[in-house]
Short mmCIF file of C-alpha atoms and ligand atoms in Angstrom, two decimals:
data_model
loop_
_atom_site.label_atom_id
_atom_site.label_comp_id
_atom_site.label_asym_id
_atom_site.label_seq_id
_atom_site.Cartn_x
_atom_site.Cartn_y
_atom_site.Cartn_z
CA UNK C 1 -11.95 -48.86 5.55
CA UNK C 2 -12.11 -46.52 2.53
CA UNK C 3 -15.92 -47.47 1.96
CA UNK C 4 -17.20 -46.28 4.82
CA UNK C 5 -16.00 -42.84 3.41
CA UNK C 6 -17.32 -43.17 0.53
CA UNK C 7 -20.97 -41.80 0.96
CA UNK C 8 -19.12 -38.52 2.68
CA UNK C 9 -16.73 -38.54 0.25
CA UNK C 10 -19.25 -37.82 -2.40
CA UNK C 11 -21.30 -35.61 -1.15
CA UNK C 12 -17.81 -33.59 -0.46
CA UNK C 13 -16.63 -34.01 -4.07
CA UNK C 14 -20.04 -32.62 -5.33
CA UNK C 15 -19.60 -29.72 -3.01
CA UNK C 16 -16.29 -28.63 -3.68
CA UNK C 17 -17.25 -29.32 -7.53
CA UNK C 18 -20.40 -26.93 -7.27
CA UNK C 19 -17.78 -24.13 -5.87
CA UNK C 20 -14.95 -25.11 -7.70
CA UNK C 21 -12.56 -25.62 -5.00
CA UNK C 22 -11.82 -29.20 -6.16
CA UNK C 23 -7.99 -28.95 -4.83
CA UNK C 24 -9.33 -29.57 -1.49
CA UNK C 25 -10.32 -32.97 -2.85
CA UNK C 26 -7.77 -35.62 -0.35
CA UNK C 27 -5.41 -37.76 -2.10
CA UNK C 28 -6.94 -40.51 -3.67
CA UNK C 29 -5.14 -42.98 -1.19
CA UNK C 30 -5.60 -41.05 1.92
CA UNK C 31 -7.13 -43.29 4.71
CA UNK C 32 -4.74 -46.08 3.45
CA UNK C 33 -1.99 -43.38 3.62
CA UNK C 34 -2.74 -40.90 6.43
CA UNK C 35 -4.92 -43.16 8.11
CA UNK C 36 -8.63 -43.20 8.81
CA UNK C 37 -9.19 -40.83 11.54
CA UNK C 38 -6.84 -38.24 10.11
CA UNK C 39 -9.22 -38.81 6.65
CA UNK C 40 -11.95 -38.18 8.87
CA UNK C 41 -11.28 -35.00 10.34
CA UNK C 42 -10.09 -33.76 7.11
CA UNK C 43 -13.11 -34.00 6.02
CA UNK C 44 -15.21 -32.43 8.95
CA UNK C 45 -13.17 -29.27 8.24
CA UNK C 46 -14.46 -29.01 4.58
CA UNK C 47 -17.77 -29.61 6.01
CA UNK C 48 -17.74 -26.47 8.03
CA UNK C 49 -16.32 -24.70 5.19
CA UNK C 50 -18.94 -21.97 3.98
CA UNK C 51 -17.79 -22.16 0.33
CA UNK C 52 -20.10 -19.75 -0.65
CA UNK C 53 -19.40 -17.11 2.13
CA UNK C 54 -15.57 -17.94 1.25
CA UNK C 55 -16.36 -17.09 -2.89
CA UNK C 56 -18.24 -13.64 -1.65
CA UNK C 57 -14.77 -12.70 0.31
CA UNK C 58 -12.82 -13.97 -2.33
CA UNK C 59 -14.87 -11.18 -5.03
CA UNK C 60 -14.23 -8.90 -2.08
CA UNK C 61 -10.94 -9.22 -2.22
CA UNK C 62 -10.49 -8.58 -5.99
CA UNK C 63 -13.03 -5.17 -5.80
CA UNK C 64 -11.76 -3.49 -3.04
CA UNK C 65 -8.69 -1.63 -2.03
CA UNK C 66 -9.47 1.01 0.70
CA UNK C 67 -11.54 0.43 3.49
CA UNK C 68 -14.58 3.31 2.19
CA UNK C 69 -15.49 6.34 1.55
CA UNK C 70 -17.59 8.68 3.12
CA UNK C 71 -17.38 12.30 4.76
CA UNK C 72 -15.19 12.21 7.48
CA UNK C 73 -15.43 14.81 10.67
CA UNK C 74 -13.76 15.37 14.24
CA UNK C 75 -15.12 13.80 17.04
CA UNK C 76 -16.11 14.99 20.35
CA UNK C 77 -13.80 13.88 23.04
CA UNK C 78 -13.59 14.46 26.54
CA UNK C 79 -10.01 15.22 28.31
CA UNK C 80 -9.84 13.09 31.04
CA UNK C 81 -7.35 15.20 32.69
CA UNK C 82 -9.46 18.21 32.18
CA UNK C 83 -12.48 16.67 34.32
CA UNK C 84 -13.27 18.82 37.17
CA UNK C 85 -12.66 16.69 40.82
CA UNK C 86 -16.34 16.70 41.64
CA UNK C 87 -17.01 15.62 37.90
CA UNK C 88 -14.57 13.38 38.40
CA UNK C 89 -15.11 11.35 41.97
CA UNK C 90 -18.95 11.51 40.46
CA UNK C 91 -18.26 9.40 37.57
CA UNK C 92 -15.68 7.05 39.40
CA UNK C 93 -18.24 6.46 42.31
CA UNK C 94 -20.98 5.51 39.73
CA UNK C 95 -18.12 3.06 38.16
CA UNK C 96 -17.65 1.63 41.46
CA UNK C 97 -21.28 1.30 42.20
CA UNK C 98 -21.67 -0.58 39.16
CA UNK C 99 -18.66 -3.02 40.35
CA UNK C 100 -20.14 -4.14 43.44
CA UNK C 101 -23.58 -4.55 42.31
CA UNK C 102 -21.61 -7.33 39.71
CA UNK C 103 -22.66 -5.05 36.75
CA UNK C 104 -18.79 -5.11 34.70
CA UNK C 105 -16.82 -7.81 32.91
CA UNK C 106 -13.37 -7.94 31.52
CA UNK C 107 -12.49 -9.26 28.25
CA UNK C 108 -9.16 -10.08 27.37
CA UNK C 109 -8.36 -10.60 23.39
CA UNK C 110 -5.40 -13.12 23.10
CA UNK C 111 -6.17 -14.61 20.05
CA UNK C 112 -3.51 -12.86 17.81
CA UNK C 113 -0.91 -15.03 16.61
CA UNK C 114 1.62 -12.28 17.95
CA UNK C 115 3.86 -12.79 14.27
CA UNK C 116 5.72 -9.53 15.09
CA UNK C 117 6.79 -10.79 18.39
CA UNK C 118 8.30 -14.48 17.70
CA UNK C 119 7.69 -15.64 21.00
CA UNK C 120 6.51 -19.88 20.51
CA UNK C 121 3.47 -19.74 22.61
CA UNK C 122 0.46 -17.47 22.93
CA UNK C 123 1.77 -14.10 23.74
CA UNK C 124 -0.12 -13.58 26.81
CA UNK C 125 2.61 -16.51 28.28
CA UNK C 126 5.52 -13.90 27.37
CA UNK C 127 7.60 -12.37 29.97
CA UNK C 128 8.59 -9.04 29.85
CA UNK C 129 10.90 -9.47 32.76
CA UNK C 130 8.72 -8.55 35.65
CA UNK C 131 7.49 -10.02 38.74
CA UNK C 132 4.18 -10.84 37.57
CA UNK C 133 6.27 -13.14 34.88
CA UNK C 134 3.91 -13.01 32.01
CA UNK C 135 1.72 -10.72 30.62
CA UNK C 136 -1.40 -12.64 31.83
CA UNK C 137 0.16 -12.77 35.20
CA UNK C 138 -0.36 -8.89 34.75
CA UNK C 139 -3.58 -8.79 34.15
CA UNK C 140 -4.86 -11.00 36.99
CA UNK C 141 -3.02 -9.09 39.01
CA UNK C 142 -4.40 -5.53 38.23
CA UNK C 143 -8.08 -6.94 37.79
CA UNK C 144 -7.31 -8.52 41.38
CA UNK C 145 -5.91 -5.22 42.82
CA UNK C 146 -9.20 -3.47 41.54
CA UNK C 147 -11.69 -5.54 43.23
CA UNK C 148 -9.77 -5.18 46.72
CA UNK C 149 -9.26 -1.15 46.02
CA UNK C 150 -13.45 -0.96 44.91
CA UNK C 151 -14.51 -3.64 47.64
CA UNK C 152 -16.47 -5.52 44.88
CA UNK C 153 -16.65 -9.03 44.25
CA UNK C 154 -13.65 -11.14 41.98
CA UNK C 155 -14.12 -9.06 38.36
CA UNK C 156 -15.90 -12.01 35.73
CA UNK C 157 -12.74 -11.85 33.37
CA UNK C 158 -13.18 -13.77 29.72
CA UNK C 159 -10.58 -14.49 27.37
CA UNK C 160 -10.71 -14.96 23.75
CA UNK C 161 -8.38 -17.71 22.10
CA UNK C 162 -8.07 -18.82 18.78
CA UNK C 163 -7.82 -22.46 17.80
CA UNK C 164 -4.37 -22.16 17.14
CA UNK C 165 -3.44 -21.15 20.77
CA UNK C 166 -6.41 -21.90 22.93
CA UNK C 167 -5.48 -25.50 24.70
CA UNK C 168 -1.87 -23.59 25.58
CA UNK C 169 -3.45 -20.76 27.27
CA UNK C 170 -5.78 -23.45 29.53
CA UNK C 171 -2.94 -25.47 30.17
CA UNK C 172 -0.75 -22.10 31.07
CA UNK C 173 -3.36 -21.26 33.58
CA UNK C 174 -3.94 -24.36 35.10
CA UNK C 175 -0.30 -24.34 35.30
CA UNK C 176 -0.25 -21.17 37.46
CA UNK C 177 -3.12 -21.74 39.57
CA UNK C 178 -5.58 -19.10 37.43
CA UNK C 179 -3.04 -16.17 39.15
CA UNK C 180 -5.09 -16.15 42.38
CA UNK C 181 -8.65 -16.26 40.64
CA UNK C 182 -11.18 -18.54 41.21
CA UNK C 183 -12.11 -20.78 38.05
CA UNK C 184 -15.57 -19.65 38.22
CA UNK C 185 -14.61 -16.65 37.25
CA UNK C 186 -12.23 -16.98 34.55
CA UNK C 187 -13.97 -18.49 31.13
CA UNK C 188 -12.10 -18.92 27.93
CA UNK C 189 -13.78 -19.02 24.18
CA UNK C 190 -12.24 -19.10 21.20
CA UNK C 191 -12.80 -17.11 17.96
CA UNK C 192 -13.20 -18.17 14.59
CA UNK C 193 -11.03 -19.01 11.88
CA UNK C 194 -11.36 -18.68 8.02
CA UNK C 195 -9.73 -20.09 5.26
CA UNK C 196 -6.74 -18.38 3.05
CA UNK C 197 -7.64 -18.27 -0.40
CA UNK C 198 -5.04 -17.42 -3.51
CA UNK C 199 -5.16 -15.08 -5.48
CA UNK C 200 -7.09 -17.20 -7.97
CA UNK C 201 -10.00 -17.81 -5.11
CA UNK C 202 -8.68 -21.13 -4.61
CA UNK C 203 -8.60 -22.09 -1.02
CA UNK C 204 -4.76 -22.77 -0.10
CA UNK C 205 -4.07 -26.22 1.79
CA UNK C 206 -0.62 -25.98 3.64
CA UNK C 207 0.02 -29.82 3.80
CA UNK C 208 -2.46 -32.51 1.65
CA UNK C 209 -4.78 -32.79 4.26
CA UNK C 210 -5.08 -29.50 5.85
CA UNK C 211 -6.50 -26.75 5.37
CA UNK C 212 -4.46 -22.95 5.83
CA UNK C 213 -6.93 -20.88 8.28
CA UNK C 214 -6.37 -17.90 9.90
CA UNK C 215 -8.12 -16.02 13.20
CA UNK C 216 -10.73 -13.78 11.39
CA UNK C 217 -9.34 -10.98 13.14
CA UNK C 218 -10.12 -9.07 16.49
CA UNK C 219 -13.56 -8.15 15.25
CA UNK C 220 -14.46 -11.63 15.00
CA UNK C 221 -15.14 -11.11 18.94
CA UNK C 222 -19.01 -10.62 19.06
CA UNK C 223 -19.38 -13.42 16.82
CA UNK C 224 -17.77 -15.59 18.89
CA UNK C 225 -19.05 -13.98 21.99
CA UNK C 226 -22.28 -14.38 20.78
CA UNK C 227 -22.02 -17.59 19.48
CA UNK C 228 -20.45 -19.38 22.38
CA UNK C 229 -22.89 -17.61 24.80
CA UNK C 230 -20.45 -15.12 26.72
CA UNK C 231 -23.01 -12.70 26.28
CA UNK C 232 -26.06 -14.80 27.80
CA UNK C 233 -23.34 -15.71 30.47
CA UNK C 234 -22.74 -12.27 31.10
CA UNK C 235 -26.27 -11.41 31.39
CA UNK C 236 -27.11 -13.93 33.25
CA UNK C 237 -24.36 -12.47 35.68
CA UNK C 238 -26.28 -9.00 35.54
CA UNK C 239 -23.26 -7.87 33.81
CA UNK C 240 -24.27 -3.89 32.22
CA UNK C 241 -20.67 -3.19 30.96
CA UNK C 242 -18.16 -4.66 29.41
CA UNK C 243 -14.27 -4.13 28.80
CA UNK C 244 -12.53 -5.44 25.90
CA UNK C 245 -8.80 -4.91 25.64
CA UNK C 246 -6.31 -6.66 24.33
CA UNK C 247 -3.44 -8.35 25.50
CA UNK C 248 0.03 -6.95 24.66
CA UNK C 249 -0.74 -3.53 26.33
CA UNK C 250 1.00 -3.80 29.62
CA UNK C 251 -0.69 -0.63 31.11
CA UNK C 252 -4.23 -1.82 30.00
CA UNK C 253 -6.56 -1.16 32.72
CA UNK C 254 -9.02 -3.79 32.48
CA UNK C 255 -10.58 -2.24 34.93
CA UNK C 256 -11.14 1.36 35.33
CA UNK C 257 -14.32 3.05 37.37
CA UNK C 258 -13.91 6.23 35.64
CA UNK C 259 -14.42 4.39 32.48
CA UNK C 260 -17.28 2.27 33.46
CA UNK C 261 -18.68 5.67 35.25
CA UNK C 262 -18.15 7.72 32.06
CA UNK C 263 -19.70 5.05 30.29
CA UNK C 264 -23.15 4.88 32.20
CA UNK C 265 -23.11 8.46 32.61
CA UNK C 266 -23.31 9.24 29.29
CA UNK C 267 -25.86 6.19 28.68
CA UNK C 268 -23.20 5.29 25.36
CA UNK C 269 -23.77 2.12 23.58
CA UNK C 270 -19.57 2.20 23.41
CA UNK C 271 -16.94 4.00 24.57
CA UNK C 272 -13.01 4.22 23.90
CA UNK C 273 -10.08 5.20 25.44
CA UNK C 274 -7.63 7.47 23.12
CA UNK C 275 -4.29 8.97 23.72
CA UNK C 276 -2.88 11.97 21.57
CA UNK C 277 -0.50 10.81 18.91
CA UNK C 278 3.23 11.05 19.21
CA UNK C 279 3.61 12.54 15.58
CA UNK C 280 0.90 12.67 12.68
CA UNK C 281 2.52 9.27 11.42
CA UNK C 282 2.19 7.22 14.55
CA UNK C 283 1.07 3.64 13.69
CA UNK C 284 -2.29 3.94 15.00
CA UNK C 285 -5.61 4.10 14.06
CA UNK C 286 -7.33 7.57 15.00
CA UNK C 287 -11.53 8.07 16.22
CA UNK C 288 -13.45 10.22 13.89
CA UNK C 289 -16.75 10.10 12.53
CA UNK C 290 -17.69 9.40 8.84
CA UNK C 291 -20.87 10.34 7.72
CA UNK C 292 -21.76 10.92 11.10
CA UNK C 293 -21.39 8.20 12.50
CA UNK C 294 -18.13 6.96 15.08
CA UNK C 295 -15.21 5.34 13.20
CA UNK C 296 -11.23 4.88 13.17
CA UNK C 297 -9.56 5.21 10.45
CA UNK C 298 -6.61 3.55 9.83
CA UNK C 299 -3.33 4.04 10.11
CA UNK C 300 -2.48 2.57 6.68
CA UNK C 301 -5.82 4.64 5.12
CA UNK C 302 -5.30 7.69 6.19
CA UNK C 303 -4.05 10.66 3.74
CA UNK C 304 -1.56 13.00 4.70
CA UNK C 305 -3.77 16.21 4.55
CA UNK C 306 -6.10 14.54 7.30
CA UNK C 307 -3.50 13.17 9.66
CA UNK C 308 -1.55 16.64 9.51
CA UNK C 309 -4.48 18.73 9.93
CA UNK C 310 -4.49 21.05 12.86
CA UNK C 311 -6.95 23.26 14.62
CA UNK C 312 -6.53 27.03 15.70
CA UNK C 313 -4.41 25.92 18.54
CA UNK C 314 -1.98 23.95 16.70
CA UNK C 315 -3.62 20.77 18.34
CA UNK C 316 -4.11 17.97 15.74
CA UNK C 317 -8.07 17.36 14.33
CA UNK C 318 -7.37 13.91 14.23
CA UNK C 319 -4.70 12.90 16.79
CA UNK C 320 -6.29 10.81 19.33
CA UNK C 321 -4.96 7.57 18.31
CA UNK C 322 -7.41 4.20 19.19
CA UNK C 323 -5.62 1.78 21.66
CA UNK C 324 -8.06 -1.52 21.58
CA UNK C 325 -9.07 0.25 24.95
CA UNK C 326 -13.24 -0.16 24.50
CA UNK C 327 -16.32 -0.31 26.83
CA UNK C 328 -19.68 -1.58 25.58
CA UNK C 329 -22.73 -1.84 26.86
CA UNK C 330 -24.52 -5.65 26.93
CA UNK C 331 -26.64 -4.49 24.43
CA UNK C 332 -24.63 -3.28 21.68
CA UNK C 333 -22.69 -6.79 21.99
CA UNK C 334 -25.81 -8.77 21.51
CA UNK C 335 -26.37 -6.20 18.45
CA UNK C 336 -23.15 -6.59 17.32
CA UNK C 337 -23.44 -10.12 17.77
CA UNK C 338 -26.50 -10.77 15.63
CA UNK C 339 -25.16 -8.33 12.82
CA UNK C 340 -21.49 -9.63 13.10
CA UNK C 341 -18.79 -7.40 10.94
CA UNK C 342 -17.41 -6.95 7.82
CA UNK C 343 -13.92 -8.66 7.08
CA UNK C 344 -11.45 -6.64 5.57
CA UNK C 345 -8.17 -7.80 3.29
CA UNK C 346 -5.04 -8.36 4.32
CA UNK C 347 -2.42 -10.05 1.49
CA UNK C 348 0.01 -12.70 2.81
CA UNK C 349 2.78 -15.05 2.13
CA UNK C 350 1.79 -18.76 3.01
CA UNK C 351 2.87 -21.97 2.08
CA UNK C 352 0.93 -23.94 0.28
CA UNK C 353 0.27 -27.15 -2.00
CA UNK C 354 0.09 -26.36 -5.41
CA UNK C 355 -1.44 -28.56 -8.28
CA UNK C 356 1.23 -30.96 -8.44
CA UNK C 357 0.47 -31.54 -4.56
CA UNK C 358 3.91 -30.56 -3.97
CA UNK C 359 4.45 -28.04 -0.69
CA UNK C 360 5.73 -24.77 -2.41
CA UNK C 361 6.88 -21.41 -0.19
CA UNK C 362 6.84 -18.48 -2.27
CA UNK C 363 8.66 -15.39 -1.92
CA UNK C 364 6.30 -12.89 -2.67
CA UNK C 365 2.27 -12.28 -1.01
CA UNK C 366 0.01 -15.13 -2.50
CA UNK C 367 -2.78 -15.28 -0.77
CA UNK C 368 -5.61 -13.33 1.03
CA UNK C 369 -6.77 -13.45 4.81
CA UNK C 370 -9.87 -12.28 6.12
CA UNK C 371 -10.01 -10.15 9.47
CA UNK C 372 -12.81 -8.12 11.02
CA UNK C 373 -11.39 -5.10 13.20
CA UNK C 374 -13.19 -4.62 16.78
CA UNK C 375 -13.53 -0.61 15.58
CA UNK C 376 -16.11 -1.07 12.83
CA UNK C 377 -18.69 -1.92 15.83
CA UNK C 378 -18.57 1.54 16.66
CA UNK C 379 -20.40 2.88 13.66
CA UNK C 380 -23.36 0.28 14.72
CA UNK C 381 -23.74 2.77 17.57
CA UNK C 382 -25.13 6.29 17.35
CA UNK C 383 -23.69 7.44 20.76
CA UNK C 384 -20.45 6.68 21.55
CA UNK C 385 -18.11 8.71 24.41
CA UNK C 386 -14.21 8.82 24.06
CA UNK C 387 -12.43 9.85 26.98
CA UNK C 388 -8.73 10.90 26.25
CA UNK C 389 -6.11 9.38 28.80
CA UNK C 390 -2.77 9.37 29.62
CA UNK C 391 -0.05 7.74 27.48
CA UNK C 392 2.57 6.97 30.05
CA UNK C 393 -0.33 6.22 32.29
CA UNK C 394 -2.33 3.68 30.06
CA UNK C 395 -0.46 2.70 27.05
CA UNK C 396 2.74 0.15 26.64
CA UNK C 397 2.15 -2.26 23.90
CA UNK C 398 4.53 -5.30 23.82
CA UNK C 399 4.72 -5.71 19.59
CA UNK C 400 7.72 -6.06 18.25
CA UNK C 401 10.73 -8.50 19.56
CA UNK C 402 13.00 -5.29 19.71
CA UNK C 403 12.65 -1.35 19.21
CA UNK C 404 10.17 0.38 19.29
CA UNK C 405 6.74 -1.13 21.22
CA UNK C 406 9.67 -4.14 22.04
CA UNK C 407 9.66 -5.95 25.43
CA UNK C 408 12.01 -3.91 26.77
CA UNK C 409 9.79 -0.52 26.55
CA UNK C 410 7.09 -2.02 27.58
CA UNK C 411 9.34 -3.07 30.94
CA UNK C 412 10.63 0.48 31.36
CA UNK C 413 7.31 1.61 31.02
CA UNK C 414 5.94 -0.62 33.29
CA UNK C 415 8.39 -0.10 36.02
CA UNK C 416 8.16 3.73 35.87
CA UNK C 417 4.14 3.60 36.34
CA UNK C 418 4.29 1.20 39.52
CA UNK C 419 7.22 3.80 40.50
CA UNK C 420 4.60 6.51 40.11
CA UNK C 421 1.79 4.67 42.17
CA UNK C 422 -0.23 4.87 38.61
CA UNK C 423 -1.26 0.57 38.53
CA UNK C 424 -4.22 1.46 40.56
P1 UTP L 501 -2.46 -7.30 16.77
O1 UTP L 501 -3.27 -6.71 15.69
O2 UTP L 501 -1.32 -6.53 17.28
O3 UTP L 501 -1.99 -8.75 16.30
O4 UTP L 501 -3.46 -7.66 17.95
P2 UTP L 501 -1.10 -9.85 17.02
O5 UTP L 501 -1.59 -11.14 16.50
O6 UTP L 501 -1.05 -9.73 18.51
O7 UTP L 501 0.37 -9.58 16.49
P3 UTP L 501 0.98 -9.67 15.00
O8 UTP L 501 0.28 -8.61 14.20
O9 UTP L 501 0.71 -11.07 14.49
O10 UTP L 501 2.42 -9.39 15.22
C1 UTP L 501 -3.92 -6.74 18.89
C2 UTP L 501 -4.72 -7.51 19.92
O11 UTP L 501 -5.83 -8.18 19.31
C3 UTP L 501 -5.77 -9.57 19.55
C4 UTP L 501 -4.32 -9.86 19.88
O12 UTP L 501 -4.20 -11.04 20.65
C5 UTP L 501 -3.91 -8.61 20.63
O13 UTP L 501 -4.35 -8.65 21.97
N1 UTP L 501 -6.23 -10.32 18.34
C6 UTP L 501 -5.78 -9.98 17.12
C7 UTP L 501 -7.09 -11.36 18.53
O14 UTP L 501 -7.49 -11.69 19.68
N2 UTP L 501 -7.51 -12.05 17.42
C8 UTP L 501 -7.09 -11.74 16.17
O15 UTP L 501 -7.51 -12.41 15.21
C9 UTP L 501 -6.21 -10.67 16.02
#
């Protein structure tokens, strides 16, 4: 048995030699001990491994500690609220038009591993204790709703999985009979993952023959968009516009004509939703421009000075807070595609093997992860519209297992917009 590993086996051991990440060697033993196929999957992950790519981050890592400079300025953003009624049946009959002529998709990201929340399972199977009985459930429903309210055909509606989570989510929709939509339109695709490396750049295995990986991040969509073909599929479709939100806001509209309309109308490559923040110190990221160009900061970079700053009217320069709420045209995802995104740092605690090949769980951060964030598309775009919208209207985000941005908001949140008639 072992021989026919062998040949791959050396070619591997040269590899990981070349990029010295020889602690991914297996155990001497392993096909007699783990048995063959387990050997040989082992080693199909280390082939995939871009050990190069994974040395660059690792450098990264070590150089960096802010996300980057740059001049940073307000953005122009429009007030939903303040939008004239002509302006505003205009843009939402343009939306609509677009709808029925099969010219919108929804994308759904749910391929966080939803740490915060605790719930075992993808988090779009959670139940915030509603009739719809998962968060999902929601979804379908409202994207449903839509099409009967606009008289368009069943919305396309993609959703993005990781490999952690993505046979679950098939199985949970199978399971309840795709909410009401037809399989056709529903297609799943998962996004990448990449390898946690310690703080010494060596790639961290969590058991002897595996690998620690993580999702690379909600920014790692148009990648995976792009590389699994969603955006050929959407084209193909005659798809123009395209939603991405993610999945643990329970007020999301996937689908909004007002956005789509606003959108088109002003011919932007991407759009986003904001909502003014509660206080200057608000966990959110807020929309600006640096050096021009459209960007969030985040929550964790920004200084005091800029997130206190306030204009003659006592309004905040730099309040309107980025919800994952984004519209992009088909072209900017194929651009963003091709181009992908940077990854930025995050420092975590994971178990992991250490020399000794002895499973070790530290107390302390010990190794990096690498995540792109969805927002630093927006500065691949010169023209990009935000439209301001309603907290209680638009925003509930199901986060933490209790508190604040807890289940239970998100529920009382929930119930008081279907009170108000505002699911539409
Ligand atoms: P969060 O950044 O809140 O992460 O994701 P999370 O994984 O849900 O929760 P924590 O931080 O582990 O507690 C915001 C949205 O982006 C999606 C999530 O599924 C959620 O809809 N996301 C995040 C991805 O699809 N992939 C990722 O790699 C990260």
């Amino acid at each position: 048995m072992e021989n026919t590993f062998e040949k791959e086996l050396s070619v591997i051991r040269k590899k990981l030699a070349a990029f010295g990440q020889e602690q991914l060697l297996p155990p001497a033993d392993a096909a007699g001990v783990y048995g063959g196929s387990a050997l040989r999957e082992y080693l199909g992950v280390l082939e995939k491994i871009d050990f190069e790519q994974m040395n660059e981050l690792y450098r990264f890592a070590r150089e960096t500690s802010s996300g980057g400079e740059g001049s940073i300025s307000p953005i122009p953003v429009t007030v939903a609220a303040a939008l004239s009624e002509r302006k505003r049946a205009r843009l939402f009959a343009k939306g609509e038009k677009i709808l029925r002529e099969g010219g919108f998709a929804a994308v759904t990201m749910a391929g966080g591993q939803g740490t915060r929340l605790g719930h075992d399972g993808p988090k779009g199977t959670y139940d915030i204790g509603v009739a719809e009985r998962s968060l999902f459930g929601i979804q379908a429903k409202r994207l449903l709703r839509r099409a009967e309210l606009s008289s368009c055909p069943q919305i396309p509606w993609y959703i993005m999985t990781s490999g952690e989570n993505d046979a679950q989510t098939r199985d949970f929709f199978r399971a309840n009979g795709y909410f009401g939509y037809s399989e056709d339109n529903v297609r799943f695709f998962t996004q990448f993952m990449l390898p946690m490396v310690d703080f010494d750049g060596l790639i961290v295995r969590d058991a002897p023959m595996h690998v620690k990986q993580g999702a690379d991040g909600h920014g790692g969509i148009f990648r995976a968009m792009h590389r699994h073909g969603i955006v050929s599929d959407m084209r193909a479709r005659g798809v123009k516009y395209v939603f991405i939100g993610g999945i643990d806001n329970v007020l999301v509209k996937l689908c909004d004509p007002l956005f789509i309309g606003f959108t088109a109308d002003g011919g932007y490559g991407a759009a986003g939703k904001s909502l003014i923040k509660r206080d200057p110190r608000e966990k959110a990221g807020v929309f600006c421009l640096r050096d021009g160009r459209p960007h969030v900061v985040e929550y964790t970079e920004i200084t005091e000075e800029m997130a206190e700053a306030v204009d003659g009217n006592g309004d905040y320069i730099y309040g309107d807070a980025h919800i994952l709420c984004n519209m992009f045209s088909i072209g900017m995802l194929e651009t963003a595609g091709e181009k992908g995104l940077p990854y930025h740092v995050a420092v975590k605690k994971t178990k992991y093997i250490d020399r000794e090949g002895i499973l070790r769980e530290p107390d302390a951060p010990n190794a990096y992860k690498f995540e792109a964030f969805i927002f630093d598309a927006f500065s691949q775009c010169g023209n990009m519209g935000i439209l301001r919208v309603k907290r209680e209207d638009e925003f509930a985000p199901v986060k933490n297992r209790e508190g604040e941005d807890s289940p239970e908001t998100a529920r009382a949140l929930y119930e008081s917009a279907l009170r108000r008639g505002a699911l539409d």
